[in-house]
Amino acid sequence: MIKKIFILSGLISFLGLSAQKTHTVLAKETPYGISKQYGLTVDELYRMNPSAKDNGLKIGDVIVVSKNGAGSKSTTPVSTTPAAKSGKTGTITLQPKQTIYGITKQYQISEADLRKLNPELDSHMKIGDKITLPLDNIQKFGGSFSSTVAKGSTEKPTDVKPAVKTEASTDKGLYIVQAKDNYYKISRQFNLTQKQLFALNPGLETSGLKPGEAIRISESDSITGSSSNSIKIEDNYQNNTASAPATQTINETVSEPVKSASAATSSEDDFVTYTVQSGDTMFSIMNRFNVTLDQLISLNPNLADGLKAGMTLKIKKQDPMYSKKSGDVLSVVLMLPFGFDANDAKYRTMSMDFLTGAKLAAERNAKSGQKLDIKVVDAGNENTFKNSLSQINPDNTDLIIGPFFKSSVLEVLRFVNDKKIPVVAPFANSEDLFDYNNLIIIETENSVYSDRIVKEVGQVYQDQKIFIVADNSKANANAIKAGLEKSLSKPNVVIVNSSSEIQLENNMMTGQLVPVIAILADDDESAGVAFASKIIALGKQTDGVKAFSMFYSPSFEKNVDDLSKVSLVYLMDRKINYDGDFEKEILAAYKDKYCKTPSKYAVIGFDVMNDMLTRENKKGEIFKQIGKSQTQLATKFEFVKAKANGAYINNGYRVVRLMQ
């Protein structure tokens, strides 16, 4: 009897042991990964294997992974686990528009089993995330792009190995990452840019390369079997190009780009050196120094052999790229000189008008999905401006538009110097602002206009006498005169104080009136009216009179036919094309909102705010879009460097020619 009892007890023990499923620990496996594989929590795994909690897991350890007989209330038959067929799991990379439902349908797995393998699935549903699935399902239903990574199983994954030869790694657009791979090596090998590599593999930019992982190196296949059109890279701005001129007599041309000081040859002061640290990657270095892969490789050809700790890299200094610290809401501060606290209403009307246009632009971008938090600050006046700075939190501000005056702009730049927050100056423009590389200057430099006038005059000059109508400072007139004397052969240039001083002369041989060239270098509206009247009169006296203006005047549009006879050419940076679809839409929206047409400063407010917001991305990296040429309601924005590693200044303008 005793012997029978012993045999029965042994049989019960044997059956109990055989009901427990075990797992042999493989290299790089963790308690969390194993528990996910078998639909357990980490606590349940430790309860079944107390020694694992005390001593940790070692390669070759055999641990219990079945809840049967382990003190757990629930019993999960082995046959119901998603990886039961082969005991292996793999991962896929979550692609755009993929959903939990879509994954279960494509890979023929129940949602319950999917969640057992991915307990935190809902909180990690982002493009680029890794989703664990049974390896059999990935291989059978994943199509040509089944981004799989073999994980721990009951069998050693001897049949899933990284490709030894690169040529054998490209299975229908896939490549298995090798131990010494880096972004440059892969992109060069498969003739890709880094941007294309990241676009083909969402999430790779942040997660980095992992040996043994399959990545996509061709657009021909995708996880859903669709074409490469499923991945699109769009720039976050509206390409509102200028429409046709309002009248047929106006021929609008694009200004020539002005070369900046940054185009000069680089000196050693333009570069820094960096010693590669353990754990550095190509991406982390590029991100840290704000350089592209091409820039890094061109200065460091030895990177072709891979990135190694201890190697010294030469890196070109770049502008600081401001990036949001957290969240996806863009925090914008708008500083306008209302003057309520200072009891100074001098610029209040201008500020109110600017605000109405800026508000319309902000609402327009918010409707397009941009998340904005806009704070309006009363900048007072130049004497009380410092008090307004206390209303700005540099730790939670991504963009500052304003203030209006140069002295106030300098105060803001000093205030945010450590944070390098982008600052937009709507009206201030001075050489002592050019040193600040986080400053965006909206007003085009007068020197850009004067240089263009010199070029325009040079194209028609035939030894005529040249009159330049100057303003009080004569700075613009002197710049034009100096440019003409440098580019033309001994020109006869006269600077006058008013248009009434422009006179025709008689040819001593024939007695006929000799045509002249007249240039307006004064932006005063009354000066524009006088200039238009004078050159119209001169054009009636003799043929061949040529007229140019650095600035636009409303009187030019009122006298188009007469001014066409003297071939007037003028420059302008703010003019609404009332026939354009975009312009019609904005004007109608403004009138619907404010029951009036926008004033000059309302137009500027809209243009500045809309241009800046359309250059922003979710990270607040406005300078990544700063090189794009954009035309808003009335203003063309074309930013160039004022000087090497200095401020950005708008060189956008249009040339208007009135022709017969």
XYZ file of C-alpha atoms in Angstrom:
660
model
C 0.000 0.000 0.000
C 2.787 2.364 0.885
C 4.482 1.629 -2.442
C 1.256 2.375 -4.347
C 0.810 5.677 -2.550
C 4.430 6.632 -3.415
C 3.955 5.769 -7.068
C 0.698 7.742 -7.207
C 2.338 10.788 -5.588
C 5.221 10.632 -8.050
C 2.799 10.415 -10.955
C 0.911 13.496 -9.705
C 4.203 15.396 -9.348
C 5.253 14.402 -12.864
C 1.915 15.490 -14.322
C 2.182 18.786 -12.449
C 5.655 19.435 -13.842
C 4.668 18.476 -17.359
C 1.780 20.976 -17.244
C 4.249 23.801 -16.730
C 5.596 25.403 -19.914
C 9.240 26.458 -19.736
C 11.426 28.891 -21.659
C 15.196 28.901 -22.170
C 16.622 32.407 -21.767
C 18.418 33.726 -24.853
C 20.882 36.560 -25.295
C 19.509 40.102 -24.747
C 16.184 38.841 -23.392
C 14.599 40.688 -20.475
C 11.851 39.756 -17.987
C 9.587 42.309 -19.633
C 10.149 40.902 -23.130
C 9.592 37.316 -22.005
C 6.454 38.171 -20.043
C 5.040 40.000 -23.079
C 5.754 37.007 -25.280
C 3.732 34.638 -23.109
C 0.916 37.005 -22.148
C 2.128 37.462 -18.566
C 2.830 40.410 -16.353
C 6.334 40.809 -14.969
C 5.001 40.177 -11.438
C 3.434 36.880 -12.557
C 6.730 35.838 -14.152
C 8.602 36.572 -10.927
C 6.025 34.715 -8.824
C 6.618 31.616 -10.958
C 10.399 32.107 -10.834
C 11.411 33.638 -7.473
C 15.097 33.035 -8.152
C 14.898 35.168 -11.318
C 13.857 38.158 -9.244
C 16.636 37.617 -6.713
C 19.470 36.594 -9.034
C 18.384 37.991 -12.390
C 18.195 36.182 -15.721
C 21.192 34.465 -17.293
C 21.576 33.046 -20.771
C 20.584 29.348 -20.688
C 18.365 29.624 -17.606
C 15.183 27.545 -17.845
C 12.227 29.415 -16.366
C 8.512 28.650 -15.996
C 6.314 30.673 -18.335
C 2.986 28.835 -17.911
C 0.526 29.909 -15.241
C -0.517 26.265 -14.611
C 0.535 25.004 -11.186
C 2.257 28.252 -10.338
C -0.246 29.548 -7.855
C -2.040 31.681 -10.411
C -5.801 31.601 -10.511
C -6.023 31.712 -14.287
C -4.969 28.930 -16.603
C -3.883 29.722 -20.157
C -3.583 26.702 -22.447
C -0.440 26.809 -24.525
C -2.403 26.357 -27.732
C -4.136 29.747 -27.341
C -1.013 31.896 -27.259
C -0.436 33.837 -30.472
C 3.127 32.535 -30.928
C 2.257 28.913 -30.191
C 2.873 27.495 -33.637
C 6.611 28.188 -33.864
C 7.195 29.780 -30.469
C 8.786 32.803 -32.159
C 7.719 36.412 -32.373
C 8.852 39.345 -34.469
C 8.060 43.022 -34.820
C 6.630 45.279 -37.478
C 7.114 49.034 -37.700
C 3.853 50.958 -37.453
C 3.199 52.767 -40.727
C 1.057 55.861 -41.426
C -2.712 55.204 -41.241
C -2.308 51.753 -39.654
C -4.784 50.930 -36.895
C -5.246 48.130 -34.400
C -8.143 46.850 -36.477
C -6.082 46.968 -39.658
C -3.216 45.036 -38.069
C -5.528 42.294 -36.779
C -7.087 41.892 -40.230
C -3.821 41.926 -42.161
C -1.912 39.552 -39.870
C -4.879 37.291 -39.039
C -4.602 37.717 -35.277
C -7.336 38.436 -32.756
C -7.259 41.744 -30.925
C -7.042 39.866 -27.614
C -3.920 38.009 -28.760
C -2.462 41.220 -30.174
C -2.878 42.940 -26.826
C -1.300 39.992 -24.991
C 1.834 40.523 -27.024
C 1.575 44.327 -26.740
C 0.115 45.215 -23.298
C 0.694 48.956 -23.808
C -0.562 49.065 -27.361
C -2.962 52.004 -27.045
C -0.399 54.324 -25.501
C 2.213 53.532 -28.140
C 0.200 53.842 -31.330
C 2.601 56.221 -33.084
C 4.153 55.973 -36.520
C 7.469 54.169 -36.147
C 6.478 52.134 -33.070
C 7.406 48.450 -32.969
C 4.442 46.056 -32.743
C 5.111 42.469 -31.618
C 3.423 39.702 -33.636
C 3.835 35.939 -34.103
C 6.691 35.415 -36.535
C 4.646 32.920 -38.565
C 1.921 35.533 -39.111
C 4.432 38.179 -40.201
C 6.079 35.853 -42.689
C 2.746 34.625 -44.065
C 0.710 37.823 -44.172
C 3.288 40.635 -44.112
C 3.779 40.782 -47.857
C 7.107 41.856 -49.321
C 7.842 44.217 -46.440
C 7.630 42.271 -43.197
C 9.949 44.151 -40.879
C 10.732 41.306 -38.523
C 13.093 40.936 -35.647
C 13.397 37.467 -34.152
C 12.783 37.459 -30.411
C 12.989 34.874 -27.647
C 11.200 31.586 -28.181
C 11.156 27.969 -27.061
C 13.570 27.186 -29.871
C 16.819 28.906 -30.612
C 16.236 31.090 -33.651
C 18.915 29.526 -35.756
C 16.940 30.097 -38.932
C 16.681 33.868 -38.483
C 20.107 35.409 -38.988
C 21.336 38.796 -40.121
C 22.601 38.675 -43.665
C 26.357 38.257 -43.847
C 26.685 39.868 -47.250
C 25.115 43.189 -48.074
C 24.083 41.981 -51.510
C 22.012 39.202 -49.951
C 20.301 41.572 -47.548
C 18.078 43.401 -50.010
C 15.049 41.125 -50.201
C 12.440 43.069 -52.182
C 13.332 46.472 -50.817
C 14.548 45.339 -47.373
C 17.940 45.439 -45.739
C 19.039 43.736 -42.512
C 21.031 46.167 -40.370
C 24.586 45.008 -39.623
C 26.561 45.616 -36.446
C 28.783 48.391 -37.866
C 26.167 50.107 -40.000
C 25.430 53.822 -39.787
C 23.073 56.188 -41.612
C 25.742 57.404 -44.002
C 26.953 53.950 -44.956
C 23.440 52.684 -45.711
C 22.294 55.814 -47.565
C 25.452 55.863 -49.703
C 25.244 52.129 -50.428
C 21.659 52.304 -51.666
C 21.897 55.768 -53.263
C 19.520 57.418 -50.803
C 19.554 60.720 -48.992
C 19.159 60.657 -45.233
C 15.761 62.331 -45.623
C 14.610 59.531 -47.952
C 15.897 56.864 -45.552
C 13.914 58.349 -42.655
C 10.814 58.772 -44.834
C 10.949 55.100 -45.813
C 11.330 54.074 -42.156
C 9.180 56.261 -39.863
C 10.628 56.267 -36.367
C 14.144 55.313 -37.466
C 15.348 58.872 -36.953
C 14.632 58.713 -33.227
C 15.077 55.000 -32.489
C 18.377 54.553 -34.337
C 19.743 51.523 -36.166
C 19.544 48.136 -34.444
C 21.619 45.175 -35.726
C 19.387 42.406 -37.068
C 16.456 44.727 -37.775
C 14.983 44.886 -41.283
C 14.644 48.388 -42.716
C 13.222 49.568 -46.004
C 15.684 50.866 -48.609
C 13.327 51.016 -51.605
C 10.023 52.771 -52.206
C 8.769 49.980 -54.442
C 7.121 48.010 -51.640
C 5.344 48.878 -48.427
C 3.790 47.046 -45.551
C 0.354 47.419 -47.021
C 1.404 46.609 -50.551
C 0.668 50.153 -51.726
C 2.950 52.313 -53.799
C 5.376 54.928 -52.535
C 2.589 57.507 -52.761
C 1.503 56.405 -49.286
C 4.438 58.297 -47.841
C 4.455 61.966 -48.598
C 6.701 64.699 -47.332
C 5.027 68.073 -47.375
C 6.524 71.389 -46.544
C 4.490 73.240 -43.923
C 3.815 76.459 -45.906
C 1.403 77.918 -48.459
C 2.920 78.676 -51.838
C 0.979 81.863 -52.532
C 2.868 83.120 -55.533
C 2.120 86.530 -56.949
C -0.653 86.585 -59.512
C -0.720 88.540 -62.756
C -0.491 92.345 -62.502
C -3.681 94.348 -62.114
C -3.221 96.225 -65.395
C -1.803 95.087 -68.684
C 0.673 97.942 -68.681
C 2.463 96.530 -65.640
C 5.064 93.848 -66.105
C 6.075 92.270 -62.819
C 9.451 90.588 -62.509
C 11.169 88.821 -59.677
C 14.080 90.505 -57.985
C 17.507 89.021 -58.302
C 18.839 87.347 -55.178
C 21.326 89.525 -53.351
C 24.502 87.790 -52.343
C 25.089 87.797 -48.640
C 28.317 87.942 -46.752
C 27.978 84.253 -46.015
C 28.852 83.539 -49.640
C 32.431 84.616 -49.005
C 35.155 82.043 -48.573
C 35.104 80.401 -45.156
C 37.906 80.849 -42.660
C 39.003 78.480 -39.923
C 36.931 80.555 -37.495
C 33.835 79.198 -39.256
C 34.574 75.642 -38.070
C 34.694 73.709 -34.820
C 36.154 70.313 -34.001
C 34.410 67.581 -32.074
C 35.799 64.373 -30.612
C 33.369 61.493 -31.038
C 32.228 60.043 -27.727
C 31.147 56.507 -26.942
C 27.447 56.199 -27.755
C 27.451 58.956 -30.376
C 25.595 58.306 -33.624
C 25.639 60.157 -36.923
C 22.145 61.400 -36.231
C 22.956 62.669 -32.731
C 25.972 64.601 -34.046
C 23.997 66.053 -36.951
C 21.216 67.075 -34.592
C 23.617 68.546 -32.041
C 25.480 70.749 -34.537
C 22.564 71.369 -36.924
C 24.407 70.061 -39.981
C 23.298 67.858 -42.828
C 24.798 64.495 -43.665
C 26.380 65.902 -46.829
C 28.020 68.751 -44.887
C 29.413 66.326 -42.334
C 30.761 63.869 -44.897
C 32.288 66.525 -47.172
C 34.477 67.770 -44.307
C 35.190 64.313 -42.900
C 35.701 61.754 -45.704
C 36.969 59.179 -43.177
C 33.374 58.768 -41.985
C 32.909 56.460 -44.956
C 34.563 53.783 -42.808
C 32.092 54.337 -39.984
C 31.831 56.465 -36.872
C 34.360 55.542 -34.188
C 34.765 56.835 -30.662
C 37.836 59.054 -30.352
C 37.901 60.290 -33.954
C 37.974 64.072 -34.448
C 35.395 65.649 -36.733
C 35.538 69.032 -38.436
C 32.142 70.736 -38.367
C 31.027 74.004 -39.943
C 29.406 76.402 -37.524
C 25.705 76.797 -38.174
C 23.011 79.129 -36.971
C 21.314 78.011 -33.766
C 18.058 76.266 -34.652
C 15.505 77.083 -32.008
C 13.336 74.090 -31.178
C 10.362 73.815 -28.880
C 11.088 72.290 -25.520
C 7.877 70.287 -25.272
C 4.335 69.945 -26.554
C 2.928 70.808 -29.957
C 1.386 74.202 -29.140
C 3.310 77.134 -30.610
C 3.567 79.954 -28.061
C 3.721 83.339 -29.823
C 4.170 86.743 -28.169
C 2.990 89.788 -30.133
C 4.541 93.042 -28.814
C 2.755 96.189 -30.029
C 3.157 99.812 -28.819
C -0.421 100.464 -27.706
C 0.930 102.820 -25.036
C -1.895 102.334 -22.531
C 0.412 102.029 -19.512
C 2.640 104.843 -20.769
C -0.370 107.066 -21.568
C 1.059 107.468 -25.073
C -1.389 106.963 -27.946
C 1.001 107.993 -30.724
C 1.208 104.514 -32.268
C -2.034 103.067 -30.924
C -4.019 103.200 -34.169
C -1.145 101.598 -36.072
C -0.895 98.883 -33.410
C -4.629 98.185 -33.428
C -4.635 97.858 -37.214
C -1.566 95.588 -37.148
C -3.311 93.418 -34.552
C -6.463 92.976 -36.658
C -4.438 91.646 -39.588
C -2.286 89.433 -37.378
C -5.373 88.017 -35.664
C -6.939 87.093 -39.017
C -3.728 85.288 -40.034
C -3.588 83.411 -36.716
C -7.199 82.281 -37.007
C -6.574 81.145 -40.574
C -3.621 78.970 -39.535
C -5.474 77.627 -36.495
C -8.298 76.440 -38.773
C -5.685 74.586 -40.807
C -4.731 72.576 -37.715
C -1.891 74.623 -36.242
C -2.029 74.767 -32.434
C -1.381 78.324 -31.274
C -1.164 80.174 -27.988
C -0.839 83.896 -28.771
C -0.173 86.475 -26.091
C -0.496 90.187 -26.924
C 1.776 92.459 -24.882
C 1.523 96.248 -24.642
C 5.074 97.358 -25.477
C 4.347 100.869 -24.157
C 6.815 103.296 -25.727
C 10.590 103.416 -25.993
C 10.932 104.872 -22.498
C 8.735 102.330 -20.720
C 9.487 99.300 -22.883
C 11.605 97.416 -20.316
C 8.529 97.030 -18.100
C 6.791 94.964 -20.798
C 9.566 92.345 -20.808
C 8.339 91.072 -17.441
C 5.260 89.720 -19.222
C 7.355 87.317 -21.327
C 8.321 83.874 -20.070
C 11.448 82.889 -22.059
C 11.016 79.260 -20.985
C 7.606 79.029 -22.655
C 7.892 81.297 -25.707
C 8.614 80.017 -29.204
C 8.315 83.166 -31.321
C 8.241 86.927 -30.663
C 6.769 89.286 -33.279
C 7.625 92.921 -32.566
C 8.341 95.345 -31.108
C 8.350 98.164 -33.667
C 11.356 100.263 -32.638
C 15.037 99.387 -32.985
C 15.920 100.172 -29.359
C 13.100 97.908 -28.162
C 14.114 95.114 -30.541
C 17.630 95.255 -29.091
C 16.192 94.979 -25.567
C 14.215 91.868 -26.546
C 17.237 90.270 -28.203
C 19.304 90.775 -25.061
C 16.447 89.435 -22.923
C 16.172 86.147 -24.859
C 19.853 85.871 -25.767
C 20.433 82.595 -23.879
C 17.253 80.985 -25.246
C 17.804 82.047 -28.880
C 14.060 82.533 -29.371
C 13.299 83.772 -32.905
C 12.431 87.486 -32.915
C 10.665 89.166 -35.849
C 11.204 92.918 -36.387
C 8.303 94.218 -38.538
C 9.760 97.706 -39.085
C 13.173 98.082 -37.414
C 16.118 97.740 -39.787
C 19.623 98.868 -38.920
C 23.149 97.548 -39.296
C 23.580 97.209 -35.524
C 20.844 94.530 -35.625
C 22.677 92.377 -38.166
C 24.797 90.508 -35.602
C 21.824 88.651 -34.050
C 21.331 85.282 -35.748
C 17.899 84.701 -34.175
C 16.515 87.934 -35.661
C 14.245 88.109 -38.734
C 14.057 91.589 -40.298
C 10.985 92.275 -42.438
C 11.879 95.687 -43.927
C 13.990 95.416 -47.059
C 17.253 97.341 -46.933
C 17.256 100.564 -48.944
C 20.645 99.545 -50.315
C 18.910 96.651 -52.092
C 16.591 99.132 -53.808
C 19.360 101.595 -54.688
C 21.487 98.812 -56.202
C 18.563 97.715 -58.372
C 17.913 101.287 -59.563
C 21.569 101.575 -60.567
C 21.222 98.385 -62.597
C 17.976 99.526 -64.242
C 19.435 102.913 -65.216
C 22.531 101.249 -66.621
C 20.371 99.294 -69.078
C 18.977 102.461 -70.764
C 21.766 104.973 -70.204
C 23.025 106.776 -73.346
C 24.955 109.750 -71.980
C 21.808 111.488 -70.693
C 22.013 113.847 -67.763
C 20.769 112.134 -64.600
C 18.722 113.922 -61.918
C 18.177 112.288 -58.512
C 15.454 113.700 -56.263
C 16.687 113.250 -52.688
C 14.957 113.219 -49.318
C 16.260 115.219 -46.362
C 19.000 112.741 -45.466
C 20.192 112.310 -49.066
C 21.454 108.828 -48.069
C 19.542 107.043 -50.817
C 20.464 109.627 -53.435
C 24.150 109.475 -52.542
C 24.101 105.662 -52.732
C 22.566 105.746 -56.200
C 25.002 108.417 -57.399
C 27.982 106.444 -56.117
C 26.698 103.301 -57.825
C 26.148 105.085 -61.141
C 29.561 106.718 -61.102
C 31.129 103.332 -60.463
C 29.227 101.431 -63.152
C 28.918 104.079 -65.915
C 31.573 105.966 -67.846
C 31.752 109.537 -66.474
C 28.006 110.120 -66.011
C 26.648 113.598 -65.332
C 24.704 113.028 -62.100
C 22.990 115.831 -60.214
C 21.243 115.503 -56.834
C 18.311 117.887 -56.355
C 16.011 118.593 -53.430
C 12.724 118.580 -55.345
C 11.318 117.440 -58.672
C 10.821 121.061 -59.771
C 14.588 121.328 -60.216
C 14.660 118.705 -62.976
C 15.190 120.617 -66.249
C 15.592 119.708 -69.890
C 18.545 121.247 -71.764
C 18.882 122.344 -75.376
C 21.219 120.643 -77.802
C 23.674 123.380 -78.817
C 24.001 121.934 -82.316
C 20.335 121.338 -83.177
C 18.561 123.565 -80.662
C 16.276 120.681 -79.724
C 15.440 119.627 -76.150
C 17.596 116.790 -74.821
C 15.879 113.991 -72.834
C 17.083 113.238 -69.313
C 16.885 110.441 -66.768
C 14.961 111.250 -63.569
C 15.194 109.171 -60.372
C 13.064 109.509 -57.242
C 14.907 108.533 -54.044
C 12.317 109.887 -51.585
C 9.497 107.724 -50.182
C 7.346 110.679 -49.066
C 3.905 110.524 -50.683
C 3.884 114.209 -51.625
C 7.293 113.756 -53.253
C 5.817 110.934 -55.328
C 2.956 113.151 -56.497
C 5.344 115.984 -57.481
C 7.681 113.561 -59.256
C 4.854 112.030 -61.291
C 3.594 115.479 -62.373
C 7.056 116.679 -63.358
C 8.082 113.719 -65.486
C 4.692 113.660 -67.215
C 5.295 117.277 -68.182
C 8.823 116.511 -69.347
C 7.575 113.581 -71.429
C 5.189 115.895 -73.267
C 8.033 118.266 -74.129
C 10.316 115.681 -75.701
C 10.612 111.995 -76.405
C 13.126 109.724 -74.699
C 12.701 110.851 -71.071
C 13.256 107.923 -68.705
C 11.974 107.788 -65.110
C 12.802 105.524 -62.156
C 11.674 105.409 -58.536
C 13.055 103.531 -55.550
C 9.593 103.569 -54.011
C 5.963 103.078 -54.954
C 3.541 106.010 -54.910
C -0.267 105.800 -55.308
C 0.011 108.589 -57.898
C 1.794 106.159 -60.214
C -1.348 104.030 -60.550
C -3.529 107.086 -61.105
C -1.417 108.187 -64.094
C -0.511 104.885 -65.725
C -1.020 106.010 -69.332
C 0.996 109.219 -69.038
C 3.776 107.598 -67.017
C 4.021 104.789 -69.552
C 5.259 107.369 -72.087
C 8.364 107.955 -69.959
C 8.754 104.198 -69.298
C 8.531 104.601 -65.529
C 10.147 101.754 -63.592
C 9.521 101.596 -59.858
C 10.217 99.151 -57.053
C 7.656 98.050 -54.538
C 7.455 95.603 -51.675
C 3.827 96.045 -50.657
C 0.990 96.022 -53.152
C -2.192 93.965 -53.245
C -3.092 92.265 -56.496
C -6.854 92.611 -56.324
C -7.352 90.068 -59.123
C -5.617 87.197 -57.302
C -7.724 84.373 -55.809
C -5.733 84.280 -52.547
C -5.941 88.062 -52.202
C -9.688 88.071 -52.858
C -10.197 85.410 -50.209
C -8.237 87.298 -47.537
C -9.813 90.678 -48.304
C -13.292 89.165 -48.144
C -12.492 87.452 -44.834
C -11.153 90.702 -43.364
C -14.192 92.686 -44.472
C -16.536 90.012 -43.138
C -14.767 90.084 -39.770
C -14.177 93.834 -39.343
C -16.723 95.381 -41.757
C -14.067 97.428 -43.558
C -11.141 97.043 -45.913
C -7.721 96.528 -44.297
C -5.496 99.553 -43.778
C -1.805 99.588 -44.664
C -0.791 98.353 -41.218
C -3.535 95.715 -41.101
C -2.106 94.310 -44.340
C 1.386 94.302 -42.854
C 0.087 92.599 -39.701
C -1.523 89.842 -41.755
C 1.466 89.374 -44.037
C 4.019 89.179 -41.235
C 1.988 86.844 -39.021
C 0.876 84.587 -41.872
C 4.365 84.335 -43.336
C 5.954 83.464 -40.007
C 3.319 80.906 -39.006
C 3.491 79.156 -42.378
C 7.253 78.766 -41.936
C 6.853 77.122 -38.527
C 6.650 73.383 -37.924
C 5.469 71.478 -34.857
C 8.934 71.736 -33.316
C 9.066 75.508 -33.686
C 11.948 75.251 -36.160
C 11.132 78.366 -38.169
C 14.647 78.712 -39.601
C 14.329 75.405 -41.446
C 11.781 77.098 -43.741
C 13.365 80.561 -43.836
C 14.932 80.090 -47.267
C 11.601 79.716 -49.063
C 10.295 82.625 -51.128
C 6.653 83.424 -50.285
C 4.256 86.174 -51.336
C 1.451 86.990 -48.932
C -1.371 89.491 -49.326
C 0.863 92.375 -50.428
C 4.414 91.533 -49.397
C 7.013 89.314 -50.949
C 9.258 87.566 -48.409
C 12.663 86.392 -49.603
C 15.106 86.166 -46.706
C 18.886 86.214 -47.022
C 21.692 86.563 -44.508
C 22.580 90.153 -43.692
C 26.050 88.864 -42.790
C 27.732 85.568 -42.021
C 26.099 83.962 -38.969
C 23.924 87.052 -38.602
C 20.319 88.171 -38.931
C 17.952 87.243 -41.734
C 16.727 90.196 -43.768
C 13.927 90.333 -46.313
C 15.218 91.086 -49.807
C 11.897 90.446 -51.482
C 10.553 93.140 -53.773
C 9.002 93.509 -57.193
C 9.966 95.573 -60.214
C 7.061 97.282 -61.976
C 7.540 98.591 -65.505
C 5.034 100.882 -67.227
C 5.314 100.470 -70.984
C 3.511 101.936 -73.964
